[in-house]
CSV table of C-alpha atoms in Angstrom, one decimal:
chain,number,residue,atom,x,y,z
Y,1,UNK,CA,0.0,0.0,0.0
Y,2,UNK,CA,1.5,3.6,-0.7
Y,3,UNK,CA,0.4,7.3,-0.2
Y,4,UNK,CA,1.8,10.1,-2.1
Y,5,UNK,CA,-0.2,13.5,-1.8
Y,6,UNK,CA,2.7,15.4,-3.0
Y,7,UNK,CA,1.7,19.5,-3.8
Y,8,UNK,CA,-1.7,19.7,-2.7
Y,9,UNK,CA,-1.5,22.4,-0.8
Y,10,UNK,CA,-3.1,20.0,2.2
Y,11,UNK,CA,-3.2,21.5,5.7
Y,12,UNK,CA,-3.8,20.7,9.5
Y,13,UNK,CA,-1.8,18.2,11.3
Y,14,UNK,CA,-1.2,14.5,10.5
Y,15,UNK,CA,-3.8,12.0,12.3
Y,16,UNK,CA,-2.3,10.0,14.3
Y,17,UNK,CA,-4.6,7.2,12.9
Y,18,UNK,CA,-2.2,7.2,10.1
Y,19,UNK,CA,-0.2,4.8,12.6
Y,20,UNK,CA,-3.0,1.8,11.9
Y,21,UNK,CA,-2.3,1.3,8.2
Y,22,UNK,CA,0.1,-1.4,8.7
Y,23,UNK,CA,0.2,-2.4,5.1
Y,24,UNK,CA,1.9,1.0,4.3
Y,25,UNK,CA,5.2,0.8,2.6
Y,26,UNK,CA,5.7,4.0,0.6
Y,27,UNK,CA,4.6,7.4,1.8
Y,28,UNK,CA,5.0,10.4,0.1
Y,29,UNK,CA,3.8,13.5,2.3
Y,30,UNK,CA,6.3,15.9,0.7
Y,31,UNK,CA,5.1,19.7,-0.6
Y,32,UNK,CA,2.3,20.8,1.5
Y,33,UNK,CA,1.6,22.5,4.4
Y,34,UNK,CA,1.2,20.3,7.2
Y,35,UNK,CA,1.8,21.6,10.7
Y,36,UNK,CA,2.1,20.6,14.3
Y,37,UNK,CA,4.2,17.9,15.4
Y,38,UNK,CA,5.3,14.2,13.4
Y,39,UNK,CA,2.7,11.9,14.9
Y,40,UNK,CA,4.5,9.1,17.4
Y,41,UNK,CA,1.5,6.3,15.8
Y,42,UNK,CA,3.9,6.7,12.6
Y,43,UNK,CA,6.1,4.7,14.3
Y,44,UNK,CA,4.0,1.5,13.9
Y,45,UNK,CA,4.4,1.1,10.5
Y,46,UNK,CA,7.0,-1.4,10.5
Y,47,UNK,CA,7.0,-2.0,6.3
Y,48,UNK,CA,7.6,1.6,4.8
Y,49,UNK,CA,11.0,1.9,3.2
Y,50,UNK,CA,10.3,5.3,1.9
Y,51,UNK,CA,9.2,8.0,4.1
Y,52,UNK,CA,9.1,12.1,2.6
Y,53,UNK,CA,7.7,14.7,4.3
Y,54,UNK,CA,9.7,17.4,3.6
Y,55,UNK,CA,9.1,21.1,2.8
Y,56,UNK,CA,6.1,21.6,5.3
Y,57,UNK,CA,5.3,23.1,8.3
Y,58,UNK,CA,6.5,20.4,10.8
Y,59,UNK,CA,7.5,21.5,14.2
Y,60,UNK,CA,8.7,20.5,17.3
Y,61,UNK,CA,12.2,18.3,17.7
Y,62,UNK,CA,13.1,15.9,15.4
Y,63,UNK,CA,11.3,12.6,15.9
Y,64,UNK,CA,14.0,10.3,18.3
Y,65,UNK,CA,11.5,7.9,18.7
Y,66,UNK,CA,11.8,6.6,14.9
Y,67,UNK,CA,15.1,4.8,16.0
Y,68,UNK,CA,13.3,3.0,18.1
Y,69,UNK,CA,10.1,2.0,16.4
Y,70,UNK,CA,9.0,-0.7,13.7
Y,71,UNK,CA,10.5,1.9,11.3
Y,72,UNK,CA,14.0,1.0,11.9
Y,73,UNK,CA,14.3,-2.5,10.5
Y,74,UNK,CA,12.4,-1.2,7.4
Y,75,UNK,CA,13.2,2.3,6.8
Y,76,UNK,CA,15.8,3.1,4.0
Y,77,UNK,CA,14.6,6.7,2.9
Y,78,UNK,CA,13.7,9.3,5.4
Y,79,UNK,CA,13.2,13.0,3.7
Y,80,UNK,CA,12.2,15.7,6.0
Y,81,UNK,CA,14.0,18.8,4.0
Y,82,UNK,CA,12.3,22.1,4.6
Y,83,UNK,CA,10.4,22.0,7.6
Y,84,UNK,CA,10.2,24.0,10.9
Y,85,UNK,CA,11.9,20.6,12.9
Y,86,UNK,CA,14.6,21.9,15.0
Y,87,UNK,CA,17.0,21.0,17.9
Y,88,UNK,CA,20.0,18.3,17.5
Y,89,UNK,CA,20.0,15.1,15.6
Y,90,UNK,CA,19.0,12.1,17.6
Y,91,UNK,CA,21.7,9.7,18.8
Y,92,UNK,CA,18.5,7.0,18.3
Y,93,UNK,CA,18.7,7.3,14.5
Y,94,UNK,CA,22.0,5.5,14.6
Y,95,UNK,CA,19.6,2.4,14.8
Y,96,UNK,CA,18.2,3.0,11.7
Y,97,UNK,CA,20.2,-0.5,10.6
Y,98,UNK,CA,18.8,-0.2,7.0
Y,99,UNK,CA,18.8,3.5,6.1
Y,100,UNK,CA,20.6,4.7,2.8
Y,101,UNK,CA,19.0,7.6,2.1
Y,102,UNK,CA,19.1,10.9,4.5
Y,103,UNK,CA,17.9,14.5,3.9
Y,104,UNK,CA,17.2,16.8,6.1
Y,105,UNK,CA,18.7,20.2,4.1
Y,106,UNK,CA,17.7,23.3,4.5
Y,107,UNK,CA,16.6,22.8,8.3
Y,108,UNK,CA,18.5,26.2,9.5
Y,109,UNK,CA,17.6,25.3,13.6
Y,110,UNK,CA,18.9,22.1,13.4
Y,111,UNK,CA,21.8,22.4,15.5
Y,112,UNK,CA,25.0,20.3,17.0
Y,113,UNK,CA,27.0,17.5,16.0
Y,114,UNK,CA,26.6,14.4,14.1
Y,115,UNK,CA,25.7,11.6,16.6
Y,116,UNK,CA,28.8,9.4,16.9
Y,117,UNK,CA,25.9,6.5,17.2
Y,118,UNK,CA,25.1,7.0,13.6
Y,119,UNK,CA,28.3,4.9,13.0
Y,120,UNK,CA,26.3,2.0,13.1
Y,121,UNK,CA,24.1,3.1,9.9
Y,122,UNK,CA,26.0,1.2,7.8
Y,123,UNK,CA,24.0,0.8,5.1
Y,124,UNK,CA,23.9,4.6,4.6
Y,125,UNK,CA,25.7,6.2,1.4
Y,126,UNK,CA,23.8,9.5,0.9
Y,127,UNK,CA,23.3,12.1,3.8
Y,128,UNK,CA,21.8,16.2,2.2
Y,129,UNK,CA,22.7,18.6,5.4
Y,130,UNK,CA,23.5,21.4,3.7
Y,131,UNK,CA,21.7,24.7,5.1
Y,132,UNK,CA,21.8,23.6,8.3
Y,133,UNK,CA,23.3,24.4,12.1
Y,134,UNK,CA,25.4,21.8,12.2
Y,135,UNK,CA,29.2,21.7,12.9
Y,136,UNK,CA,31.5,19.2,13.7
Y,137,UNK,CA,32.8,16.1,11.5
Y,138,UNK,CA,31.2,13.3,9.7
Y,139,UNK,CA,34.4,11.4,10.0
Y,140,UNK,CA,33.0,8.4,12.1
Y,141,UNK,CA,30.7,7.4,9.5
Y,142,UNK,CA,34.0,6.6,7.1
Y,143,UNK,CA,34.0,3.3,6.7
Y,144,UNK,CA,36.8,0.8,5.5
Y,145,UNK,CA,35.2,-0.2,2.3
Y,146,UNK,CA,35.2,3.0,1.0
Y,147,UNK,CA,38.6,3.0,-0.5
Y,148,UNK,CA,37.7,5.5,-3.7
Y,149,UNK,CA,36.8,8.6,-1.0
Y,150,UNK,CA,39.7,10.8,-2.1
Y,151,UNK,CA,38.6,10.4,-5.6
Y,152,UNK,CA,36.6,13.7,-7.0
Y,153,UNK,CA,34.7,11.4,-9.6
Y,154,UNK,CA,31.2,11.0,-7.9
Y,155,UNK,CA,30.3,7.7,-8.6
Y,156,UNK,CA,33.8,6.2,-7.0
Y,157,UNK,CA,32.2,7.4,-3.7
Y,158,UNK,CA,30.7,4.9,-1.6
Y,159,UNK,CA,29.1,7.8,1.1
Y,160,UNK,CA,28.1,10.9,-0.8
Y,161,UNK,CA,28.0,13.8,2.1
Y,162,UNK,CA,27.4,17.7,1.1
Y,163,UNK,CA,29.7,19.5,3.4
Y,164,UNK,CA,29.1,23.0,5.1
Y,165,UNK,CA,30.0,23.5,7.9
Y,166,UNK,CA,30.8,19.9,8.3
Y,167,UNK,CA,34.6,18.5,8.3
Y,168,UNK,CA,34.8,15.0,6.6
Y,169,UNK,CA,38.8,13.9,6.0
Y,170,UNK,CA,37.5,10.7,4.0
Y,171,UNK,CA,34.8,11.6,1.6
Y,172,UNK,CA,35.7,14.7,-1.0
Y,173,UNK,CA,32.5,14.0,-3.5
Y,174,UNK,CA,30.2,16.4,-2.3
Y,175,UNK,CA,27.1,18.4,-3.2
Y,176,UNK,CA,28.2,22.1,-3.0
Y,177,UNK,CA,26.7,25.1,-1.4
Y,178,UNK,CA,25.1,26.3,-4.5
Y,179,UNK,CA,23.3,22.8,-4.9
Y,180,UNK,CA,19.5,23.2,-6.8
Y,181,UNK,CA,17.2,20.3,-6.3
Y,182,UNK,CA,15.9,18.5,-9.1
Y,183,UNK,CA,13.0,16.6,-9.3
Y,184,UNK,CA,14.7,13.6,-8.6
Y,185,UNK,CA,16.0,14.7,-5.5
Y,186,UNK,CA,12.3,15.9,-4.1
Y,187,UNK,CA,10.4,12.6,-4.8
Y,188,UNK,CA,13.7,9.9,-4.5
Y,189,UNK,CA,13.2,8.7,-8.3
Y,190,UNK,CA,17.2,8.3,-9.2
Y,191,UNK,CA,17.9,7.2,-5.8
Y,192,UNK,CA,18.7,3.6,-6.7
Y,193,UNK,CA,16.7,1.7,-4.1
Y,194,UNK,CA,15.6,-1.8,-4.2
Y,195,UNK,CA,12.2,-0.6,-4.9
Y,196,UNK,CA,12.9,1.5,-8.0
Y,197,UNK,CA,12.1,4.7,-6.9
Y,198,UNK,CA,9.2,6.6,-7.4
Y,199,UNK,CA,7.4,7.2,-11.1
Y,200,UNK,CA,6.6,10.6,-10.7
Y,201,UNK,CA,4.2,10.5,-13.7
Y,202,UNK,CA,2.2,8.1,-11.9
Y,203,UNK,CA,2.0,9.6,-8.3
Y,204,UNK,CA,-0.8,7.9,-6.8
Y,205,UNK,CA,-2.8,7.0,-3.5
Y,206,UNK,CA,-4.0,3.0,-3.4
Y,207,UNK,CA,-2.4,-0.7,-2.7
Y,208,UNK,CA,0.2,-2.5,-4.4
């Protein structure tokens, strides 16, 4: 089952009810004007792999509790880009044992460091935190395997990370500071996943 309600300008806060749809493994919230805080209940859904709700009106802290939920067997693209979300990243997420994909750009009161827990993501090899707070290093999440990192060449890169304010010795294939999304970056379709991506000709609320 999948939900994607990309750009229709739909408002209020997200029912926590959403939490009973089991079945859910794609959800694409992305591009609207939700408010209020990331319902807890979401944390039920123990089969999505692809989770976007970015550029909305989300508030509150970012949602620890998703480390610790059904989500983080499941989980392997988490977009919250453009939102109101603030505070410091969650040490939690670092059990997020399946994640690949990470953005959370353009999130200017999300603050600190990068949790030396998220380490044990190691299945993660793209993280967007450009226009952010954050400071610090991304070095911990170098891995041994990544043996091209001082390459320039993109696709030798086995972590992609765009760096800011961010120090990373071991990975020098970055998205710059003057990076412009495409479309393939708002709805995950070049990503690579398992899954395929999303078809965003065919953007669509039903089962699979």
């Amino acid at each position: 089952m999948e939900i994607h309600v990309p750009n229709n300008a739909l408002n209020g806060t997200l029912p926590s009810e959403l939490g009973r749809l089991t079945a859910l493994k794609d959800v694409g919230l992305q591009s609207n004007v939700f408010t209020g805080t990331i319902p807890r209940e979401l944390g039920n859904l123990g089969n999505i792999w692809y989770l976007s709700m970015g550029d909305n009106l989300f508030s509150g802290t970012l949602p620890g509790w998703i480390g610790t939920s059904k989500l983080a067997q499941s989980l392997t693209h988490f977009e919250v880009p453009r939102t109101n979300l603030e505070g410091t990243l969650p040490a939690e997420w670092g059990m997020l044992s399946s994640l690949q994909k990470l953005k959370m750009h353009r999130n200017p009161l999300i603050t600190g460091t990068i949790p030396i827990e998220w380490a044990n993501m190691t299945k993660l090899d793209g993280m967007w935190i450009f226009n952010t707070s954050l400071t610090g290093s991304v070095n911990h999440l170098c891995r041994e395997e990544f043996v091209d990192f001082g390459s320039q060449n993109c696709d030798d890169c086995g972590l992609e990370v765009d760096l800011e304010d961010v120090e990373c010795e071991c990975c020098h294939c970055c998205i710059d500071n003057d990076y412009v999304e495409s479309e393939d970056d708002l709805y995950g379709a070049d990503d690579g996943n398992e899954e395929g991506g999303l078809d965003e000709d065919n953007i669509t609320i039903g089962s699979t």
